[in-house]
PDB file of C-alpha atoms in Angstrom:
ATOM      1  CA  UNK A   1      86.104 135.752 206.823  1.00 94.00           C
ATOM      2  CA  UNK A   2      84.808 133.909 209.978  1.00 97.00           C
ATOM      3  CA  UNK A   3      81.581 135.777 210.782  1.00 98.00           C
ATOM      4  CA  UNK A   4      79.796 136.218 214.172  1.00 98.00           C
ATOM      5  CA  UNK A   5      75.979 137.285 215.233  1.00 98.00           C
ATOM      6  CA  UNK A   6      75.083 138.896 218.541  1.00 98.00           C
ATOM      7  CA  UNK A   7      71.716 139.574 219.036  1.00 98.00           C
ATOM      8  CA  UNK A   8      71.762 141.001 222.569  1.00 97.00           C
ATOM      9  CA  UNK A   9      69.338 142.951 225.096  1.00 96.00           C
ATOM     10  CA  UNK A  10      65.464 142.349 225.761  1.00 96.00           C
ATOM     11  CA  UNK A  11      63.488 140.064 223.395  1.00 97.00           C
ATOM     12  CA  UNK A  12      59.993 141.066 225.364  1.00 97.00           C
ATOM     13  CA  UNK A  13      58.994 144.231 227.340  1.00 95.00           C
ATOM     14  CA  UNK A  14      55.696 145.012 228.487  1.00 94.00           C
ATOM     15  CA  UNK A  15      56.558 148.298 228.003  1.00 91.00           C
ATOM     16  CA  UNK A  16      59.947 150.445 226.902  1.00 90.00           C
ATOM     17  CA  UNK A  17      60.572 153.724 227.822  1.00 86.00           C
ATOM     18  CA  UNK A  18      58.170 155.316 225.062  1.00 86.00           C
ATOM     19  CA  UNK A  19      55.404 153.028 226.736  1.00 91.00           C
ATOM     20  CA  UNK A  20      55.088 150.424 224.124  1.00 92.00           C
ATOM     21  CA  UNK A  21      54.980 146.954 224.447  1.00 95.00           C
ATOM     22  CA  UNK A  22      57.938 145.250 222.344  1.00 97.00           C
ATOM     23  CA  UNK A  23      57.941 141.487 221.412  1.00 98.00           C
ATOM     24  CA  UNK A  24      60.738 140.024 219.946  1.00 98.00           C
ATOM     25  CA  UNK A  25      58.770 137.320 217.828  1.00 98.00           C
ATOM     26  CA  UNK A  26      57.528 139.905 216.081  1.00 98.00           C
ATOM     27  CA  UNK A  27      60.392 140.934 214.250  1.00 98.00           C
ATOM     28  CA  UNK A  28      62.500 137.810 214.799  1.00 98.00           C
ATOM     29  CA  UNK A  29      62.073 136.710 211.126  1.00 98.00           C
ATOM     30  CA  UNK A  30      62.676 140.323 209.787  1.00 98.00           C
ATOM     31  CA  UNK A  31      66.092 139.594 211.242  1.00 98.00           C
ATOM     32  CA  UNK A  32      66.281 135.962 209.901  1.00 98.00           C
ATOM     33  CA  UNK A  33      65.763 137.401 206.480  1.00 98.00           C
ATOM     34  CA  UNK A  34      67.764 140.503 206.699  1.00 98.00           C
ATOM     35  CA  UNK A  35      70.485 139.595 209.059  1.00 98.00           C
ATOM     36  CA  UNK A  36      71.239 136.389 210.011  1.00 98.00           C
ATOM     37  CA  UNK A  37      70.323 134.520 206.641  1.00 98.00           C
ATOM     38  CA  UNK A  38      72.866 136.943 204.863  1.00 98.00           C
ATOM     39  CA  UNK A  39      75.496 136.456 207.507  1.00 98.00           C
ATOM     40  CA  UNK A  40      74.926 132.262 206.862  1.00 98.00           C
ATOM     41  CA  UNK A  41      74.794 132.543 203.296  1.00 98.00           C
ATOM     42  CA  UNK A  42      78.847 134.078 203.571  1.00 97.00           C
ATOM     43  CA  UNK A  43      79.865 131.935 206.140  1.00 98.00           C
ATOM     44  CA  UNK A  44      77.744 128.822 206.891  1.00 97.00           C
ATOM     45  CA  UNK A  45      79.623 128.265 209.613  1.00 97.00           C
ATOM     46  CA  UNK A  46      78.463 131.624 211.282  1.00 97.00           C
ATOM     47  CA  UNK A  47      77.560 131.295 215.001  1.00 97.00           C
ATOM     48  CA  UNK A  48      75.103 133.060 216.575  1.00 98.00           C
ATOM     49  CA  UNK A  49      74.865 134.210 219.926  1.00 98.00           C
ATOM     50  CA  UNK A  50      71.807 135.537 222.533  1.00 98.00           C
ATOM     51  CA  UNK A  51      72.808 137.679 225.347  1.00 98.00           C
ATOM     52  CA  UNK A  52      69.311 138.159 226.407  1.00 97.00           C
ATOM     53  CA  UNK A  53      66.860 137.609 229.637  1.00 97.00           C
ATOM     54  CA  UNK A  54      64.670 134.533 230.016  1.00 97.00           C
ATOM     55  CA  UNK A  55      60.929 135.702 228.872  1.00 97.00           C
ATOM     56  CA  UNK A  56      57.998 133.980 227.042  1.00 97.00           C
ATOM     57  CA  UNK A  57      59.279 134.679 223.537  1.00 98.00           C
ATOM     58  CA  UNK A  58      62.699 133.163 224.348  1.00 98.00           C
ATOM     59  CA  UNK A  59      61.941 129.589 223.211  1.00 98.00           C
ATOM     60  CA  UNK A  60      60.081 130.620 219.974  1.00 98.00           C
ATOM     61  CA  UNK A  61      63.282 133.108 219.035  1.00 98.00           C
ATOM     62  CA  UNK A  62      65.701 130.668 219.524  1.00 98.00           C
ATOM     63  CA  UNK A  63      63.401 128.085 217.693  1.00 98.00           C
ATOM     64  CA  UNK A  64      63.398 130.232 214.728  1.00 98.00           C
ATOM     65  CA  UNK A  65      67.040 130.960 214.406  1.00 98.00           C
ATOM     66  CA  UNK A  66      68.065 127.480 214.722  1.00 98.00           C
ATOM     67  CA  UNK A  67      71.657 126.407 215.424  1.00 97.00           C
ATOM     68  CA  UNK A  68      72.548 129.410 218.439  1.00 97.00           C
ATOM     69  CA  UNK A  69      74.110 129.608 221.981  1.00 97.00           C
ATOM     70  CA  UNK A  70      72.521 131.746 224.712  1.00 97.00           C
ATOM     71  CA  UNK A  71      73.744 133.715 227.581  1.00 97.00           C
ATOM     72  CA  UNK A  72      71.169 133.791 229.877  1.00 96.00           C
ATOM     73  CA  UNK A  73      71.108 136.835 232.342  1.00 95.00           C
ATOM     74  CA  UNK A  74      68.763 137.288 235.123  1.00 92.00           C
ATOM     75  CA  UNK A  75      66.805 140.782 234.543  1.00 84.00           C
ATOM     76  CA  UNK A  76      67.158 141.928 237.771  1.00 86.00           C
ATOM     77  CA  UNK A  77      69.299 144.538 238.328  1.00 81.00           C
ATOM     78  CA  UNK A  78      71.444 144.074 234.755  1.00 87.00           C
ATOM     79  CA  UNK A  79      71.581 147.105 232.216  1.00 90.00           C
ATOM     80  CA  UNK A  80      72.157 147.023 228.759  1.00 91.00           C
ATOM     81  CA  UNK A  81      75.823 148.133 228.940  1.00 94.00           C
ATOM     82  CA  UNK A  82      76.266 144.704 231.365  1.00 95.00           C
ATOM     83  CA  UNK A  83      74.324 142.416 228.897  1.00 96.00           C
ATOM     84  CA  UNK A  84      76.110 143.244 225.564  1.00 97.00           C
ATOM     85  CA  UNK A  85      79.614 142.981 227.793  1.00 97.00           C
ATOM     86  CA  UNK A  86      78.344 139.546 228.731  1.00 96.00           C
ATOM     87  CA  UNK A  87      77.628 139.118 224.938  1.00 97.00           C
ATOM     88  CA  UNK A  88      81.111 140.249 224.021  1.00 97.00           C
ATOM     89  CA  UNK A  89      83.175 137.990 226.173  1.00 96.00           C
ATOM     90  CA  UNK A  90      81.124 134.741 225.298  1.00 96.00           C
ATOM     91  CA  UNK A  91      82.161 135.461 221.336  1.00 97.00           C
ATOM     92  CA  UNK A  92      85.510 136.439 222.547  1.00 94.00           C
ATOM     93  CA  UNK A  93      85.750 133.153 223.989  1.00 93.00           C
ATOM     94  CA  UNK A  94      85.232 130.967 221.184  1.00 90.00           C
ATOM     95  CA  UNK A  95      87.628 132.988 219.647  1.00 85.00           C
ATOM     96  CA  UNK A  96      86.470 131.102 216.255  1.00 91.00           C
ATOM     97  CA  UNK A  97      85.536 134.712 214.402  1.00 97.00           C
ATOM     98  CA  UNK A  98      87.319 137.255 212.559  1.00 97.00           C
ATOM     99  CA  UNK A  99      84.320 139.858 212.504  1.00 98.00           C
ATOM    100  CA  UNK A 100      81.243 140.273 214.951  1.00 98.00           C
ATOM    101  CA  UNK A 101      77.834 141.600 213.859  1.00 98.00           C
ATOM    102  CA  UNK A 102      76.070 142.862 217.350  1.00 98.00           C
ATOM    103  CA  UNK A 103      72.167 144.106 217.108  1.00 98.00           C
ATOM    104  CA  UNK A 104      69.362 144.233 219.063  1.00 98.00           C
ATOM    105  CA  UNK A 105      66.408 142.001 219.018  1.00 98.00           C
ATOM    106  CA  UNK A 106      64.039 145.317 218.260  1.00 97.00           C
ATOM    107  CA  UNK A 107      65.771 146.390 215.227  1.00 98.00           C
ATOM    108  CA  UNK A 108      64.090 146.088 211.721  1.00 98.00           C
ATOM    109  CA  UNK A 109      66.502 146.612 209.158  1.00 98.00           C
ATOM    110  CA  UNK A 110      65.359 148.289 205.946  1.00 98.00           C
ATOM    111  CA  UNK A 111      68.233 146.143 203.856  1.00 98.00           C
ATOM    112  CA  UNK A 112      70.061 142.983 204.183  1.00 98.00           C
ATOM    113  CA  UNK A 113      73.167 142.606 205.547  1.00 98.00           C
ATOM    114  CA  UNK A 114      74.893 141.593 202.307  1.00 96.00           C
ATOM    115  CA  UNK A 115      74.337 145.069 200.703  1.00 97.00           C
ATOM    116  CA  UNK A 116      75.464 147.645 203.853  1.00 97.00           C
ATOM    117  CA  UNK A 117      78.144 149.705 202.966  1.00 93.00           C
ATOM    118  CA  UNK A 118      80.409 148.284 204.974  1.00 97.00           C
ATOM    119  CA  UNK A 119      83.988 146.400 204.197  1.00 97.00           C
ATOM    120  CA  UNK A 120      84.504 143.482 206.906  1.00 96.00           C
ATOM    121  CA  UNK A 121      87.824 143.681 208.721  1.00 96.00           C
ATOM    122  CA  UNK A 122      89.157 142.341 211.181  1.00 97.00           C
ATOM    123  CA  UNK A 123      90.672 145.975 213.232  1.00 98.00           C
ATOM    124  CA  UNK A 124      87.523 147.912 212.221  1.00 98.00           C
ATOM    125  CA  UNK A 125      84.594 148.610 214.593  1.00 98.00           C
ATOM    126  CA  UNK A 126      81.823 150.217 212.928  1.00 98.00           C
ATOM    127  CA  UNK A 127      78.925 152.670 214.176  1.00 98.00           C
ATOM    128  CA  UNK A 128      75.444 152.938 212.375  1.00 98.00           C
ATOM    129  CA  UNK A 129      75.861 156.943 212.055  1.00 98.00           C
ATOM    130  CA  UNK A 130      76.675 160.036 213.792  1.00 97.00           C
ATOM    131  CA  UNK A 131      74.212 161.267 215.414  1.00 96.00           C
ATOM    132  CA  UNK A 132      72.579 165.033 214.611  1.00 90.00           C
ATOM    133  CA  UNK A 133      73.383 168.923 215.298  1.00 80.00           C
ATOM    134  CA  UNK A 134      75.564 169.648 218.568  1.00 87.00           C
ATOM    135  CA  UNK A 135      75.221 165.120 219.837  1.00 90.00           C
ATOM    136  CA  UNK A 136      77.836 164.371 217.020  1.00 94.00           C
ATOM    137  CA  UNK A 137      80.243 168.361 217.018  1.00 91.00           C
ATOM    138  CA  UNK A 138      80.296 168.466 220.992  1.00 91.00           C
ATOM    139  CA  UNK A 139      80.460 164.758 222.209  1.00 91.00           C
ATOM    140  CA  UNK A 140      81.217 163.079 219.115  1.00 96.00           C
ATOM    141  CA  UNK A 141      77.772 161.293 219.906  1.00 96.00           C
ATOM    142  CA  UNK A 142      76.843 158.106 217.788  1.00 97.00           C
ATOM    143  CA  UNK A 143      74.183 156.052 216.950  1.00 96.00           C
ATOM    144  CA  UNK A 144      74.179 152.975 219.337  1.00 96.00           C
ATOM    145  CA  UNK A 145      71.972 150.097 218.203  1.00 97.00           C
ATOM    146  CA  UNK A 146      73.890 148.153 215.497  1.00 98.00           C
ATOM    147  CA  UNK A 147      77.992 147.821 215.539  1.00 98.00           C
ATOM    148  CA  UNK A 148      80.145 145.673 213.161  1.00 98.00           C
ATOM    149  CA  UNK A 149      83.568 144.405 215.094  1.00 98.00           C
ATOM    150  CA  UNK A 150      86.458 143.276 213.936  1.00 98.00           C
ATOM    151  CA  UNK A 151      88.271 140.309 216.060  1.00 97.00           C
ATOM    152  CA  UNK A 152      91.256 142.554 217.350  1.00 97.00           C
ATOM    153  CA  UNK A 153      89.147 145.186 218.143  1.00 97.00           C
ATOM    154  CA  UNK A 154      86.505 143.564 220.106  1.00 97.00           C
ATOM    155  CA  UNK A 155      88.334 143.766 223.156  1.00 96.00           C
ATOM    156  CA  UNK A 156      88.665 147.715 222.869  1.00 97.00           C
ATOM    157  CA  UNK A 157      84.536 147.925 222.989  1.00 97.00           C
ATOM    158  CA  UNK A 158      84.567 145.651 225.846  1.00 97.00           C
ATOM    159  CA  UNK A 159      87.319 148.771 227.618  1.00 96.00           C
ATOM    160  CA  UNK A 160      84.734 151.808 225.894  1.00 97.00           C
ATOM    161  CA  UNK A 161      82.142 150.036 227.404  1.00 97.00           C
ATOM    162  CA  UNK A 162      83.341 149.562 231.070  1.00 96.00           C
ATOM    163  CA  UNK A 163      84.445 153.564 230.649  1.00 96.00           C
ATOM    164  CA  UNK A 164      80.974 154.449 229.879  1.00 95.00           C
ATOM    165  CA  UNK A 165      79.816 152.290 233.155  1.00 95.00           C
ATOM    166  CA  UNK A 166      82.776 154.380 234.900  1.00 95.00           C
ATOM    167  CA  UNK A 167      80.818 157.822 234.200  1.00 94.00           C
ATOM    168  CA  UNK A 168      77.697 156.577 234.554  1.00 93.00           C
ATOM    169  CA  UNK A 169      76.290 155.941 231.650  1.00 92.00           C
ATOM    170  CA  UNK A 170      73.050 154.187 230.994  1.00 88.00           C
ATOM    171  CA  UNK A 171      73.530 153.828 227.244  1.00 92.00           C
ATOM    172  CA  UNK A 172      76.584 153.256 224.583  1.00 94.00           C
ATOM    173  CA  UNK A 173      76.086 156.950 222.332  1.00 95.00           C
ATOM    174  CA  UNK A 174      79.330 158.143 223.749  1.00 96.00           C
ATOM    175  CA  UNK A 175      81.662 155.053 222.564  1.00 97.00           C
ATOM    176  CA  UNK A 176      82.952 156.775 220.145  1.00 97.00           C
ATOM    177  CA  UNK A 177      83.803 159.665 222.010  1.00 97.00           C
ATOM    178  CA  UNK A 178      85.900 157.170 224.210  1.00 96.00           C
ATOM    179  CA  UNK A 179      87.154 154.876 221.576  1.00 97.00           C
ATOM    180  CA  UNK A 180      88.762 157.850 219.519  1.00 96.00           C
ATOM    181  CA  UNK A 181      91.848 158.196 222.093  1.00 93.00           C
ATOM    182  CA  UNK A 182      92.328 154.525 221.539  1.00 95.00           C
ATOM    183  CA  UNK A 183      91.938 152.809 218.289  1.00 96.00           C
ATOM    184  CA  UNK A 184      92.328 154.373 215.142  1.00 94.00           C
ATOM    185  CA  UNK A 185      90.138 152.193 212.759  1.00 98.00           C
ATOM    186  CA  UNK A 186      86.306 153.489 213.586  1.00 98.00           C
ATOM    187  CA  UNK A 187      84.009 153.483 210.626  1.00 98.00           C
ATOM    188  CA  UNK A 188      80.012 154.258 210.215  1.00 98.00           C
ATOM    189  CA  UNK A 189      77.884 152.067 208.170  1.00 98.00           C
ATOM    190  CA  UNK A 190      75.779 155.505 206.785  1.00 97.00           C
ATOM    191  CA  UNK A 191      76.628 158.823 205.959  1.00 94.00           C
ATOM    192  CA  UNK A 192      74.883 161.819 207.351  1.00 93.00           C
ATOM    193  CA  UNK A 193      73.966 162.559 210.934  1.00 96.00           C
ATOM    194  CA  UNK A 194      70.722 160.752 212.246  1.00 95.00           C
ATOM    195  CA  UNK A 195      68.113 160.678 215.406  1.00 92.00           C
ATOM    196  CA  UNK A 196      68.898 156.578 216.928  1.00 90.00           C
ATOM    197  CA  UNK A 197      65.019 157.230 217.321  1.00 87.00           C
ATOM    198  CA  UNK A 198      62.814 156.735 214.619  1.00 91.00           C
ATOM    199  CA  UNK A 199      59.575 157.458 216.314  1.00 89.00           C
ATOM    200  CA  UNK A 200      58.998 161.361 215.194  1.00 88.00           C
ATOM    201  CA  UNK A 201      58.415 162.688 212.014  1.00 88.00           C
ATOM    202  CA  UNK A 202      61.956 164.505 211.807  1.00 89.00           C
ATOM    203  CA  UNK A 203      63.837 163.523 209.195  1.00 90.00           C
ATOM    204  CA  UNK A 204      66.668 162.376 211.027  1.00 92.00           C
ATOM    205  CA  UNK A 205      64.751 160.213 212.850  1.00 92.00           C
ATOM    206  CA  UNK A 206      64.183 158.487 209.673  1.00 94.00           C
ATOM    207  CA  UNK A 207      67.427 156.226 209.049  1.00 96.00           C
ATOM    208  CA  UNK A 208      68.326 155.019 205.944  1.00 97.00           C
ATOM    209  CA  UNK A 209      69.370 151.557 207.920  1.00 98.00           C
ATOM    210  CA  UNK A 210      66.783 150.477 210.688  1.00 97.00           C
ATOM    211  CA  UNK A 211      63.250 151.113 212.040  1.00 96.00           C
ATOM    212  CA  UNK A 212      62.553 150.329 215.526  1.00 96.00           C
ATOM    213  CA  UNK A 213      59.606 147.949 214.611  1.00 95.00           C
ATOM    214  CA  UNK A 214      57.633 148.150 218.019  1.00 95.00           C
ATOM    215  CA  UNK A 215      57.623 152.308 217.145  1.00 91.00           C
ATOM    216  CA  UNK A 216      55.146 153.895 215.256  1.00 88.00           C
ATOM    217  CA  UNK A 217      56.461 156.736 213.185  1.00 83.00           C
ATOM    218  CA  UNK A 218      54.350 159.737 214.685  1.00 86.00           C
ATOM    219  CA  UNK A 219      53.369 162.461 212.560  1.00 85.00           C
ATOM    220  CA  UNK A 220      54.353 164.833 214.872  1.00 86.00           C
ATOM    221  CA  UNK A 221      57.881 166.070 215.493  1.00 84.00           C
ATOM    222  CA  UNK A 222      60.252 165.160 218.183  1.00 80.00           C
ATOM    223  CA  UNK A 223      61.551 168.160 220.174  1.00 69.00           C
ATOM    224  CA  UNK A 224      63.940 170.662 218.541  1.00 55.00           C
ATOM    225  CA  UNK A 225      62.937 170.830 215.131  1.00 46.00           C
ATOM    226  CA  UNK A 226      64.626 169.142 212.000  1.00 44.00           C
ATOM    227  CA  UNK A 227      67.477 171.595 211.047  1.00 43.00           C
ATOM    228  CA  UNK A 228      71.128 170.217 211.401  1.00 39.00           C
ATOM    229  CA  UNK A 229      73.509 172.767 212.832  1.00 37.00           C
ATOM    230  CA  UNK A 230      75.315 174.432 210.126  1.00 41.00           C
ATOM    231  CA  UNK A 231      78.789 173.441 211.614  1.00 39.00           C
ATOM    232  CA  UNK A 232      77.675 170.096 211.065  1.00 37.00           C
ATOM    233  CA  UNK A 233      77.406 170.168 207.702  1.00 38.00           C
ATOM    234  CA  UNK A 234      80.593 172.216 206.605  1.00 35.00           C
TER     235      UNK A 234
END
């Protein structure tokens, strides 16, 4: 199995959206270790791939990884649905894979790559989780950060994502939602239904796969409480 590694999106913000600032050289080895050693170790001939913006942790990331191949995109004006798209098409352009692993540079997972629970393929596209209560039973809404792509499959996440642009979209929850009326083979990496925030003290913000390592994990709830929906869980 020919293995790919995206790591797309910002490696440095002065601030994101909660206010923090988020530096990518501070977690860069968490995914060397967890990630993209695991990834080498089952195919040493693994490439890796940046679809990122220039910044001043750029140099010091790519340093660390080693052997990689960046897509540089200027900042201004580009989303995240446009950078991972540019991400997509450079792998799909080598064509020298058989299954993609696409993250972010702000993820820290809790296990390595080698033990998820997931069984590579090269049709399946994979989703972290679903996410909780009425997100997952009324728009079939799913966590957004991590995906696992088979070859022939790629190009049908490249089509979700251009349908999320279409509606407006600033983020990729609602792939799913789009991807079920067109390919058959979509898989989650965890069970259970989960907050893609791990910031508040609810327990689905609490992910048995990945901490967002620039976010403290407040003591204090996130809004709406911690019970799932009962037609969730029957």
């Amino acid at each position: 199995m020919r293995l790919s590694v995206l790591l797309r999106g910002s490696n440095f913000l002065e601030a994101d959206r909660f206010g923090l600032s988020m530096d990518g050289r501070n977690n860069i080895d968490s995914l060397i270790e967890k990630l993209i050693n695991p990834v080498r170790e089952k195919d040493p001939e693994a490439q890796i791939f940046l679809a990122t913006y220039d910044s001043p942790a750029l140099e010091e990331i790519q340093a660390k990884i080693g052997n990689c191949e960046t897509v540089l995109i200027d900042q201004e004006g580009s989303t995240q649905l446009e950078t991972y798209k540019a991400g997509i098409r450079k792998v799909f352009e080598t064509g020298n894979f058989d299954s993609l692993i696409a993250s972010r540079f702000d993820l820290e997972f809790k296990k390595p790559f080698d033990s998820w629970n997931v069984q590579l393929d090269e049709n399946a596209i994979y989703f972290p989780f679903r996410e909780y209560r009425n997100h997952w039973r009324d728009h079939f809404r799913v966590g957004d950060a991590v995906h696992i792509v088979g070859k022939n499959a790629l190009p049908l996440l490249h089509d979700a994502i251009i349908m999320s642009q279409l509606a407006r979209r600033k983020h990729m929850h609602l792939l799913y939602y789009y991807l079920r009326t067109m390919h058959r083979d979509l898989r989650f990496m965890e069970d259970g239904y989960w907050d893609s925030n791990t910031i508040f003290a609810n327990p689905e913000c609490n992910n048995p796969l990945y901490q967002i390592h620039n976010r403290p994990h407040l003591a204090q709830h996130g809004v709406g409480g911690s019970e799932f929906l009962s037609e969730i869980l029957a």
